Short mmCIF file of C-alpha atoms in Angstrom, two decimals:
data_model
loop_
_atom_site.label_atom_id
_atom_site.label_comp_id
_atom_site.label_asym_id
_atom_site.label_seq_id
_atom_site.Cartn_x
_atom_site.Cartn_y
_atom_site.Cartn_z
CA MET S 1 188.55 23.22 120.99
CA ALA S 2 191.73 22.46 118.93
CA VAL S 3 195.08 22.01 120.74
CA GLU S 4 197.98 24.25 119.32
CA PHE S 5 201.65 22.69 119.46
CA ARG S 6 204.67 25.05 118.82
CA TYR S 7 207.43 23.07 117.03
CA PRO S 8 210.99 24.81 117.19
CA LEU S 9 213.09 24.53 113.87
CA THR S 10 216.35 22.93 113.82
CA ARG S 11 219.15 22.78 111.19
CA VAL S 12 218.22 19.43 110.45
CA CYS S 13 214.71 19.91 109.89
CA LEU S 14 215.49 22.63 107.79
CA ARG S 15 217.78 20.76 105.70
CA SER S 16 215.61 17.78 105.18
CA GLY S 17 212.31 19.62 104.98
CA ALA S 18 210.66 17.29 107.62
CA LEU S 19 209.48 17.30 111.25
CA THR S 20 210.33 14.54 113.80
CA LEU S 21 207.56 14.81 116.07
CA PRO S 22 208.14 14.59 119.91
CA ARG S 23 206.11 12.29 121.88
CA ALA S 24 203.33 14.97 122.62
CA MET S 25 202.67 15.10 118.76
CA VAL S 26 202.67 11.50 117.99
CA GLY S 27 199.08 10.26 116.76
CA LEU S 28 198.29 13.98 115.57
CA PHE S 29 199.09 13.41 111.88
CA PRO S 30 197.98 10.29 110.09
CA ALA S 31 200.84 7.48 109.98
CA GLN S 32 200.60 7.12 105.92
CA GLY S 33 199.59 8.85 103.25
CA GLU S 34 199.00 12.61 102.22
CA ILE S 35 198.23 15.25 104.53
CA VAL S 36 196.43 18.37 103.30
CA ALA S 37 198.18 21.56 105.53
CA VAL S 38 197.07 25.25 105.29
CA ASP S 39 199.50 28.10 105.18
CA THR S 40 197.80 30.29 107.30
CA LYS S 41 199.91 33.69 106.43
CA ARG S 42 199.54 33.07 102.69
CA ASP S 43 196.36 31.28 102.95
CA GLN S 44 197.74 28.45 100.52
CA GLU S 45 197.17 24.76 100.83
CA PHE S 46 200.09 22.04 100.28
CA LYS S 47 200.60 18.40 100.96
CA LEU S 48 202.63 16.79 103.37
CA ASN S 49 203.75 13.14 103.41
CA ALA S 50 203.79 11.09 106.68
CA LEU S 51 207.24 9.11 106.47
CA GLY S 52 206.15 7.11 109.81
CA PRO S 53 204.47 7.41 113.10
CA ARG S 54 206.78 9.90 114.27
CA SER S 55 208.12 11.82 110.78
CA VAL S 56 206.14 14.34 108.65
CA GLY S 57 207.88 15.72 105.31
CA GLY S 58 207.08 17.98 102.40
CA LEU S 59 207.80 21.24 104.43
CA SER S 60 210.78 22.52 102.38
CA GLU S 61 208.56 25.21 100.25
CA LEU S 62 207.23 26.24 103.41
CA PHE S 63 210.32 26.99 104.86
CA ARG S 64 211.92 28.88 101.94
CA ASN S 65 208.71 30.80 101.30
CA HIS S 66 208.95 32.29 104.90
CA ARG S 67 212.92 32.57 105.21
CA LEU S 68 212.82 30.36 108.38
CA ASP S 69 215.81 29.93 110.38
CA VAL S 70 216.90 27.99 113.43
CA ASN S 71 214.92 28.63 116.46
CA ASP S 72 212.15 29.84 114.53
CA GLU S 73 208.43 27.82 115.51
CA LEU S 74 205.80 26.51 113.52
CA SER S 75 202.38 26.58 115.13
CA ILE S 76 200.59 23.46 114.25
CA ARG S 77 196.77 22.81 114.82
CA LYS S 78 194.41 20.05 113.63
CA LEU S 79 191.25 21.56 112.18
CA GLU S 80 187.74 20.43 112.12
CA ASP S 81 187.77 19.57 108.28
CA GLY S 82 190.58 17.12 109.11
CA ARG S 83 193.20 19.60 107.55
CA PHE S 84 196.02 21.27 109.62
CA SER S 85 196.82 24.77 109.82
CA ILE S 86 200.63 25.68 109.89
CA THR S 87 201.53 29.20 110.76
CA PRO S 88 205.31 29.94 110.62
CA LEU S 89 206.29 32.00 113.82
CA PRO S 90 210.13 33.68 112.88
CA LYS S 91 211.85 35.16 115.89
CA PRO S 92 212.63 39.07 115.71
CA ARG S 93 216.17 39.23 113.94
CA ARG S 94 218.92 41.93 114.77
CA SER S 95 219.38 44.17 111.57
CA ASP S 96 222.98 44.41 110.17
CA TYR S 97 223.31 48.26 109.74
CA SER S 98 226.99 48.01 108.69
CA SER S 99 226.19 48.03 105.12
CA SER S 100 224.71 51.48 103.47
CA ASP S 101 221.74 49.76 102.04
CA ALA S 102 220.44 48.99 105.78
CA LEU S 103 221.06 52.48 106.46
CA ALA S 104 219.05 53.64 103.41
CA GLN S 105 216.37 51.37 104.24
CA LEU S 106 216.29 53.08 107.76
CA PHE S 107 216.22 56.40 106.30
CA ASP S 108 213.36 55.53 104.32
CA GLU S 109 211.35 54.57 107.24
CA LEU S 110 212.05 57.84 108.98
CA ALA S 111 211.19 59.70 106.00
CA GLU S 112 207.74 58.01 105.27
CA SER S 113 206.97 58.17 108.84
CA GLY S 114 207.44 61.91 108.93
CA ILE S 115 208.35 61.84 112.74
CA ALA S 116 210.87 64.50 114.28
CA ALA S 117 213.51 62.89 116.67
CA THR S 118 216.48 63.63 118.19
CA GLU S 119 219.59 61.53 117.64
CA ALA S 120 219.23 59.78 120.66
CA GLU S 121 215.53 59.09 119.94
CA ILE S 122 216.26 57.59 116.76
CA ARG S 123 219.10 55.33 118.12
CA SER S 124 216.19 54.35 120.76
CA LEU S 125 213.82 53.37 118.03
CA TYR S 126 216.41 51.27 116.39
CA PRO S 127 218.42 49.69 119.13
CA ASP S 128 220.46 47.60 116.49
CA LEU S 129 222.16 50.71 115.15
CA PRO S 130 225.80 50.35 116.15
CA ALA S 131 227.15 53.28 118.28
CA GLY S 132 230.01 53.66 116.02
CA VAL S 133 227.86 54.80 113.21
CA ASP S 134 228.14 58.37 112.78
CA LEU S 135 224.21 59.03 112.54
CA ALA S 136 224.14 62.94 112.05
CA GLY S 137 226.44 62.55 109.14
CA ALA S 138 224.60 60.00 107.50
CA LEU S 139 221.39 62.06 107.98
CA VAL S 140 223.00 65.14 106.20
CA ALA S 141 224.55 62.86 103.56
CA ASP S 142 221.10 61.49 102.63
CA GLY S 143 220.07 64.75 101.58
CA ARG S 144 216.33 64.50 102.79
CA PHE S 145 216.66 65.37 106.39
CA LEU S 146 216.86 68.71 107.93
CA GLN S 147 217.68 69.53 111.69
CA ARG S 148 215.68 71.99 113.45
CA GLU S 149 216.01 72.74 117.31
CA GLY S 150 217.85 69.68 117.62
CA ARG S 151 215.45 67.20 115.94
CA TRP S 152 216.11 65.64 112.59
CA GLN S 153 213.03 65.49 110.25
CA SER S 154 212.28 65.08 106.67
CA MET S 155 212.20 68.22 104.51
CA ALA S 156 208.82 67.17 103.18
CA ALA S 157 207.44 66.71 106.58
CA ALA S 158 208.88 69.96 107.92
CA GLU S 159 207.16 71.75 104.80
CA MET S 160 203.94 70.29 105.50
CA ALA S 161 204.08 71.07 108.97
CA ASP S 162 205.38 74.74 108.18
CA ASN S 163 202.15 75.17 105.71
CA GLY S 164 199.83 73.65 108.25
CA ARG S 165 200.92 76.27 110.90
CA ARG S 166 201.36 78.91 108.33
CA ARG S 167 197.43 77.96 107.54
CA ALA S 168 196.38 78.29 111.05
CA GLU S 169 198.06 81.54 111.39
CA GLU S 170 196.29 82.93 108.60
CA ALA S 171 192.93 81.74 109.78
CA VAL S 172 193.43 82.92 113.17
CA ALA S 173 194.63 86.21 111.62
CA ALA S 174 191.30 86.37 109.57
CA ARG S 175 189.16 85.67 112.22
CA GLU S 176 190.61 88.79 114.16
CA ARG S 177 190.40 91.14 111.24
CA GLU S 178 186.60 89.96 110.86
CA ALA S 179 186.29 90.34 114.55
CA ILE S 180 187.24 93.91 114.62
CA GLU S 181 185.35 94.74 111.48
CA ASN S 182 182.09 93.31 113.00
CA MET S 183 182.99 95.31 116.12
CA ALA S 184 183.53 98.56 114.13
CA LEU S 185 180.36 97.95 112.48
CA ALA S 186 178.14 97.23 115.65
CA GLN S 187 179.80 100.32 117.19
CA ALA S 188 178.73 102.56 114.00
CA GLY S 189 175.42 100.69 114.08
CA ALA S 190 175.01 101.96 117.81
CA GLU S 191 176.37 105.50 117.20
CA ALA S 192 173.97 106.06 114.22
CA ARG S 193 171.18 104.68 116.32
CA ALA S 194 171.72 107.07 118.96
CA GLU S 195 171.99 110.01 116.70
CA ARG S 196 168.57 109.29 115.44
CA GLU S 197 167.29 108.73 118.87
CA ALA S 198 168.71 112.24 119.65
CA VAL S 199 167.01 113.79 116.52
CA LEU S 200 163.81 111.93 117.33
CA GLN S 201 163.76 113.18 121.07
CA ALA S 202 164.59 116.85 119.57
CA ARG S 203 161.59 117.17 117.40
CA LEU S 204 159.30 115.47 119.85
CA GLU S 205 160.37 118.23 122.71
CA ALA S 206 159.97 120.78 119.91
CA HIS S 207 156.83 119.71 118.75
CA ALA S 208 155.28 119.48 122.35
CA ALA S 209 156.75 123.17 123.00
CA GLY S 210 154.96 124.20 119.60
CA ALA S 211 151.62 122.66 120.69
CA ALA S 212 151.68 124.34 124.19
CA GLN S 213 152.58 127.88 122.96
CA SER S 214 149.59 127.44 119.96
CA GLY S 215 146.93 126.68 122.87
CA LEU S 216 146.62 123.11 121.92
CA TRP S 217 147.06 122.17 125.64
CA ASN S 218 144.74 124.13 127.93
CA THR S 219 146.74 125.48 131.16
CA PRO S 220 144.70 125.51 134.51
CA GLY S 221 143.73 129.11 135.11
CA ARG S 222 143.37 130.32 131.75
CA SER S 223 140.13 131.46 130.09
CA ASP S 224 138.58 130.26 126.84
CA ASP S 225 139.00 133.75 125.35
CA SER S 226 142.57 134.10 126.17
CA ALA S 227 143.33 130.70 124.85
CA GLY S 228 141.64 131.49 121.57
CA HIS S 229 143.34 134.92 121.47
CA GLU S 230 146.86 133.52 121.83
CA SER S 231 145.90 130.87 119.29
CA ALA S 232 144.87 132.96 116.72
CA GLY S 233 147.55 135.29 117.30
CA HIS S 234 150.47 132.41 117.10
CA GLN S 235 148.90 130.65 114.19
CA GLY S 236 151.02 132.74 111.71
CA ALA S 237 154.06 132.59 113.60
CA HIS S 238 153.92 128.74 114.20
CA GLN S 239 154.33 127.64 110.48
CA GLY S 240 155.51 123.95 109.79
CA PRO S 241 154.53 120.62 110.31
CA ILE S 242 151.91 121.58 113.26
CA ASN S 243 148.49 122.64 111.46
CA VAL S 244 146.46 124.09 114.32
CA LYS S 245 142.80 125.20 113.43
CA SER S 246 141.55 128.62 113.94
CA THR S 247 139.68 128.99 117.00
CA ALA S 248 137.36 131.88 115.59
CA GLY S 249 134.67 129.42 115.26
CA GLY S 250 133.50 126.27 116.56
CA SER S 251 132.11 125.18 120.08
CA VAL S 252 133.99 125.63 123.39
CA ILE S 253 134.60 121.87 123.14
CA GLU S 254 136.28 121.85 119.69
CA ARG S 255 138.39 124.75 120.87
CA ARG S 256 139.68 122.93 123.86
CA THR S 257 140.19 119.70 122.23
CA PRO S 258 143.74 119.09 121.11
CA VAL S 259 144.91 118.54 117.67
CA SER S 260 146.57 115.12 117.18
CA PRO S 261 150.29 115.37 115.99
CA PRO S 262 150.40 114.67 112.54
CA ALA S 263 152.26 111.79 111.17
CA TRP S 264 155.84 112.44 110.17
CA HIS S 265 156.23 112.33 106.39
CA ARG S 266 159.39 112.31 104.09
CA ASP S 267 160.45 115.06 101.84
CA SER S 268 163.31 114.84 99.24
CA GLY S 269 164.29 111.71 100.47
CA VAL S 270 165.24 112.96 104.04
CA ALA S 271 163.21 111.27 107.01
CA HIS S 272 161.17 113.87 109.32
CA GLY S 273 159.87 111.20 111.44
CA GLY S 274 161.41 108.22 113.33
CA PHE S 275 158.95 105.65 114.60
CA ASP S 276 159.11 103.32 111.66
CA ASP S 277 162.57 104.12 110.58
CA ASP S 278 163.72 103.00 113.87
CA LEU S 279 161.31 99.85 114.08
CA ASP S 280 162.73 98.77 110.69
CA ASP S 281 166.30 99.43 111.54
CA ASP S 282 165.78 97.08 114.83
CA ARG S 283 163.98 94.40 112.94
CA SER S 284 166.74 94.58 110.44
CA ARG S 285 169.48 94.29 112.85
CA GLU S 286 167.81 91.75 114.60
CA SER S 287 167.44 89.68 111.65
CA LEU S 288 171.08 89.84 110.63
CA GLU S 289 171.89 88.73 114.12
CA LEU S 290 169.73 85.61 114.05
CA VAL S 291 170.64 84.60 110.27
CA SER S 292 174.25 85.31 111.26
CA ARG S 293 173.62 82.71 114.43
CA LEU S 294 171.82 80.15 112.14
CA ARG S 295 174.89 80.30 109.57
CA ALA S 296 177.36 79.95 112.31
CA LEU S 297 175.79 76.59 113.34
CA LEU S 298 174.77 75.19 110.00
CA THR S 299 177.65 76.23 107.64
CA PRO S 300 179.98 73.50 109.41
CA CYS S 301 177.44 70.82 108.50
CA GLY S 302 177.84 71.46 105.02
CA PHE S 303 174.78 73.89 104.14
CA ARG S 304 175.03 77.22 101.89
CA ILE S 305 173.27 79.89 103.83
CA GLU S 306 171.22 82.27 101.32
CA PRO S 307 168.95 85.17 102.86
CA THR S 308 165.96 85.57 100.95
CA GLY S 309 164.35 88.16 102.98
CA ARG S 310 163.72 89.45 106.33
CA TYR S 311 164.06 86.68 109.01
CA GLN S 312 163.80 84.07 106.03
CA VAL S 313 166.97 82.10 104.77
CA ALA S 314 167.37 79.39 102.09
CA LEU S 315 169.26 76.29 103.15
CA HIS S 316 171.24 74.74 99.97
CA ALA S 317 172.46 71.09 100.38
CA GLU S 318 174.32 70.71 97.65
CA MET S 319 175.11 67.04 97.17
CA GLY S 320 174.27 66.66 93.41
CA ARG S 321 171.61 64.41 92.60
CA ARG S 322 170.60 64.12 96.62
CA GLY S 323 170.69 67.94 97.27
CA TYR S 324 168.02 69.51 98.34
CA ARG S 325 166.80 73.29 99.53
CA VAL S 326 164.98 74.30 102.73
CA LEU S 327 162.94 77.68 103.33
CA VAL S 328 163.78 78.78 106.87
CA GLN S 329 161.66 80.95 108.94
CA VAL S 330 163.73 82.55 111.91
CA LEU S 331 161.37 83.50 114.71
CA SER S 332 161.78 86.80 116.44
CA SER S 333 160.42 88.15 119.83
CA ASN S 334 157.75 90.30 118.08
CA LEU S 335 156.45 88.55 114.94
CA ARG S 336 153.61 86.77 113.97
CA LEU S 337 154.00 84.22 111.52
CA ASP S 338 151.82 84.19 108.30
CA TRP S 339 151.77 80.73 107.18
CA ALA S 340 149.49 81.14 104.15
CA ASP S 341 152.68 83.69 103.08
CA LEU S 342 155.07 81.16 104.05
CA MET S 343 153.30 78.43 101.97
CA ALA S 344 152.76 80.55 98.77
CA ARG S 345 156.68 81.32 99.15
CA ARG S 346 157.36 77.77 99.51
CA ARG S 347 155.65 76.91 96.28
CA SER S 348 157.23 79.96 94.64
CA MET S 349 160.82 79.01 95.47
CA ASN S 350 160.18 75.16 94.53
CA VAL S 351 162.00 74.46 97.75
CA ARG S 352 161.72 70.65 98.94
CA PHE S 353 161.23 71.73 103.07
CA LEU S 354 159.60 74.38 105.04
CA ALA S 355 161.43 74.95 108.55
CA VAL S 356 160.51 77.25 111.50
CA VAL S 357 163.77 78.21 114.03
CA GLY S 358 163.01 79.85 117.26
CA GLU S 359 163.23 79.48 121.08
CA SER S 360 161.54 76.29 122.83
CA ARG S 361 159.25 78.49 124.63
CA ASP S 362 157.97 80.09 121.25
CA LEU S 363 157.71 77.06 119.09
CA ILE S 364 155.40 74.86 121.54
CA ARG S 365 152.44 76.90 120.43
CA LEU S 366 153.44 76.48 116.62
CA VAL S 367 153.24 72.43 116.93
CA GLY S 368 149.89 72.14 115.55
CA PRO S 369 149.83 75.03 112.77
CA ALA S 370 153.39 73.65 111.66
CA ALA S 371 151.78 70.08 111.16
CA ALA S 372 149.23 71.38 109.20
CA ALA S 373 151.48 73.41 106.97
CA ARG S 374 153.99 70.24 106.48
CA ALA S 375 156.44 72.47 108.52
CA THR S 376 159.51 71.02 110.83
CA LEU S 377 160.25 72.92 113.96
CA TRP S 378 164.02 73.59 114.91
CA SER S 379 164.91 74.95 118.24
CA TRP S 380 167.98 76.90 118.74
CA THR S 381 168.90 74.43 121.83
CA GLY S 382 168.75 71.67 119.48
CA LEU S 383 170.81 73.43 116.80
CA GLU S 384 173.43 74.47 119.47
CA ARG S 385 173.24 70.64 120.27
CA LEU S 386 173.82 69.53 116.75
CA ALA S 387 176.66 71.78 116.26
CA ALA S 388 178.53 70.36 119.37
CA LEU S 389 177.86 66.96 118.39
CA ASN S 390 179.31 67.81 114.94
CA ARG S 391 182.69 68.26 116.47
CA THR S 392 182.50 64.95 117.90
CA VAL S 393 181.22 62.93 114.83
CA PRO S 394 180.82 64.23 111.26
CA ILE S 395 177.18 65.15 110.63
CA SER S 396 176.15 65.85 106.85
CA PRO S 397 172.86 67.19 105.12
CA VAL S 398 172.09 63.42 104.58
CA ASP S 399 171.80 62.62 108.40
CA LEU S 400 169.05 65.63 108.70
CA VAL S 401 167.39 65.03 105.41
CA THR S 402 164.72 62.85 107.62
CA HIS S 403 164.37 65.48 110.41
CA PHE S 404 163.34 68.04 107.72
CA GLU S 405 160.64 65.65 106.64
CA SER S 406 159.42 65.47 110.21
CA ASP S 407 159.82 66.19 113.68
CA GLY S 408 162.81 68.60 113.27
CA LEU S 409 164.88 69.25 116.19
CA PHE S 410 162.43 69.84 118.80
CA GLU S 411 161.00 67.61 121.61
CA ASP S 412 160.72 64.06 119.92
CA GLY S 413 163.27 64.99 116.79
CA LEU S 414 166.09 66.06 119.05
CA THR S 415 165.58 63.04 121.22
CA ARG S 416 165.92 60.94 118.07
CA PHE S 417 168.73 62.83 116.75
CA GLU S 418 170.79 62.42 119.82
CA THR S 419 169.75 58.82 119.88
CA ALA S 420 171.03 58.35 116.49
CA VAL S 421 174.42 59.85 116.83
CA GLY S 422 174.84 58.17 120.36
CA GLU S 423 175.06 55.14 118.57
CA ARG S 424 177.76 55.93 116.16
CA VAL S 425 179.81 57.33 119.55
CA ALA S 426 179.07 54.05 120.83
CA GLU S 427 180.12 52.31 117.97
CA ARG S 428 183.37 54.20 118.00
CA GLY S 429 184.00 53.41 121.66
CA MET S 430 183.57 49.48 120.73
CA PHE S 431 186.33 50.03 117.92
CA SER S 432 188.66 51.50 120.53
CA GLU S 433 187.88 48.82 123.07
CA VAL S 434 188.82 46.10 120.42
CA LEU S 435 192.29 47.89 119.52
CA LEU S 436 192.97 48.43 123.25
CA ARG S 437 192.46 44.71 123.65
CA LEU S 438 194.58 43.66 120.78
CA SER S 439 197.34 45.89 121.93
CA GLN S 440 197.93 43.36 124.72
CA LEU S 441 198.78 40.62 122.45
CA LYS S 442 202.19 40.32 121.06
CA ALA S 443 202.49 40.10 117.25
CA PRO S 444 202.07 37.96 115.31
CA ALA S 445 199.46 36.35 117.28
CA VAL S 446 196.41 34.22 116.54
CA PHE S 447 193.23 34.75 118.48
CA LEU S 448 189.86 33.24 118.65
CA LEU S 449 186.58 35.35 117.91
CA GLU S 450 184.55 33.94 120.67
CA GLU S 451 187.14 34.56 123.22
CA LEU S 452 187.78 38.26 122.14
CA ALA S 453 184.01 38.77 122.51
CA SER S 454 183.57 37.06 125.82
CA GLU S 455 186.39 38.90 127.16
CA LEU S 456 185.03 42.57 126.01
CA ASN S 457 181.44 41.55 126.79
CA MET S 458 179.97 42.37 123.23
CA SER S 459 178.34 40.54 120.80
CA ARG S 460 180.14 38.11 118.39
CA GLU S 461 178.62 40.06 115.31
CA GLN S 462 180.04 43.11 117.02
CA VAL S 463 183.47 42.15 117.08
CA LEU S 464 183.17 40.34 113.78
CA ARG S 465 182.41 43.63 112.20
CA ILE S 466 184.98 45.50 113.69
CA LEU S 467 187.70 42.65 112.65
CA GLU S 468 186.63 42.86 109.03
CA ARG S 469 187.29 46.48 109.23
CA LEU S 470 190.62 46.20 110.76
CA GLY S 471 191.50 43.63 108.14
CA ALA S 472 190.90 45.86 105.39
CA ALA S 473 193.00 48.61 103.90
CA PRO S 474 194.44 51.04 105.44
CA PHE S 475 194.74 48.95 108.75
CA ASP S 476 195.56 45.58 107.39
CA LEU S 477 195.99 44.91 110.82
CA VAL S 478 194.22 41.64 111.23
CA GLU S 479 193.89 38.52 108.99
CA ARG S 480 191.18 35.86 108.90
CA VAL S 481 192.88 32.32 109.21
CA GLU S 482 189.57 30.62 109.39
CA GLN S 483 186.17 30.46 110.54
CA GLY S 484 186.26 32.14 114.03
CA GLU S 485 190.34 32.39 113.81
CA PHE S 486 192.17 35.38 113.13
CA VAL S 487 195.86 36.37 113.21
CA LEU S 488 197.22 39.96 114.66
CA ARG S 489 199.69 40.74 111.82
CA GLN S 490 201.96 43.41 113.38
CA ALA S 491 201.68 45.21 117.09
CA VAL S 492 198.77 47.87 117.31
CA PRO S 493 201.04 50.94 118.27
CA ASP S 494 202.95 50.21 115.15
CA ALA S 495 200.03 49.94 112.97
CA LEU S 496 198.53 53.13 114.13
CA THR S 497 201.75 55.14 113.69
CA ALA S 498 201.97 54.02 110.27
CA LEU S 499 198.53 54.65 109.66
CA ALA S 500 198.85 58.08 110.97
CA GLY S 501 201.68 58.84 108.74
CA TYR S 502 199.80 57.36 105.79
CA ALA S 503 197.31 59.91 106.69
CA THR S 504 199.63 62.54 107.00
CA SER S 505 201.27 61.98 103.68
CA LEU S 506 197.88 61.85 102.16
CA ARG S 507 196.73 64.89 103.70
CA GLY S 508 199.67 66.89 102.26
CA ARG S 509 198.66 65.79 98.63
CA VAL S 510 195.32 66.56 99.08
CA PRO S 511 194.41 70.06 97.37
CA ALA S 512 193.12 72.91 99.25
CA ARG S 513 189.72 74.36 98.41
CA GLN S 514 189.92 78.02 97.87
CA ARG S 515 186.73 80.29 98.03
CA GLU S 516 186.05 83.73 97.00
CA ARG S 517 184.18 85.87 99.52
CA LEU S 518 182.33 89.06 99.27
CA THR S 519 182.10 90.95 102.20
CA ALA S 520 178.73 92.94 102.78
CA VAL S 521 177.54 93.62 99.56
CA GLY S 522 173.71 93.63 100.00
CA GLU S 523 173.41 94.13 103.77
CA PRO S 524 173.49 98.22 103.79
CA ASP S 525 169.99 97.86 101.88
CA LEU S 526 168.63 95.87 104.90
CA LEU S 527 169.69 98.72 107.33
CA THR S 528 168.15 101.46 105.62
CA SER S 529 164.57 102.16 104.48
CA PRO S 530 163.12 102.95 100.97
CA GLY S 531 164.34 106.75 100.07
CA THR S 532 166.74 106.88 102.88
CA SER S 533 170.46 107.29 101.78
CA ALA S 534 173.42 105.19 103.24
CA ALA S 535 174.92 108.37 104.87
CA ASP S 536 171.72 109.21 106.66
CA ALA S 537 171.56 105.67 108.04
#
């Protein structure tokens, strides 16, 4: 392993552009001829001159480029290819805030960071700021800052924070209004259902009383003749939906057989019966609840939900040329699937995939038919797991297209999905481990890839991939010096603070997308049967 030497600069070195080597460095450089060196910070080669066994010249340009001063250091190391790497290591310098330009630079940094800090906190961030500087007056005179609750902050950052808080409050208020509207709709639906059930019960009781009085039900102790006479006598009095046959003719068995109640019918758009209507209302209500549940789980992933029928919706993954559509059949407690109808609807709608959503216990019996129909099964448990993981790592329709092709989110498909997301979470954890280890170094510092991978117990390829990300924009945290060697440009906390400021500034310039929302346009048609008015529903 190459040995690193640190050479402190003196005034003589800076004036002459040459180094007088100490005894420990004698023999490091050739005694004569040209020497090829590499400026690691600029990744530039330059020539050195061997002036003797203990003297090397040709460093004046390096000193000027990096504005080196007395007591700054050079890190010198011999490379495997015969060149020499030279890394300037300037000492931290105290800032001079006596001039207006220095204060303006300080205020530029504060405005760009967007932090809100008291005067004492600003002085702790800039310890070189003289105590005699009127910081509050200078901030007011700058014109870009305002004081709120004892803290100074740039006006742009304060406005951005106010807008974010206002949007959050509006979102909370909108959710509360939506919840109140949903509660009102649910209460109105429950009251309407109770009223229909009461009307139905009253009609059933009236029907039972009319049947008993008409002799349709034989009471013990009554003779056949009396039953027949009462039936004949009351036939004219009980006109309406009950059609009782005359008992004047026919056998005794026919006279004693009760007439089955007739089916309720509709007249002038008013429902005279309630069996089918209540069943339709219950199914429509259940369909709306299941579709709303599906929308809440899949909309955050980037899908658009379009109801196409009872218990059926179309998922739209609108991604341009990579977009696709899915016909989804939601299982209910008392619904038998018609696979032929599903496949016909799939062809007529020209959708790419077919999916069935339901409880796990209901999907077990559909594994074989779904495979034959080229449909995938999606359990509610899997969809809830999808929504939970989407709050940790972003999941888009691209991540789910393979699951719509096969396996779905049920049994093997759910296991495969959790494994893929787990790998992404693990990669984020490795990224955090590398950053935490680099935060222990005093920047600027040179470190080796092999040593870092060994300390973190990670493979060399994994650490190299993470370092390449950290070396690119917007991090710009590390830089490759040579093969297997990197330099930490700045302290990790400072880099993360700068990255947060950049992200906040960029977020403020991103235009907000606004969508027009239509509320309950077609839903009343699902709650009422054909021929029933909205008022009767």
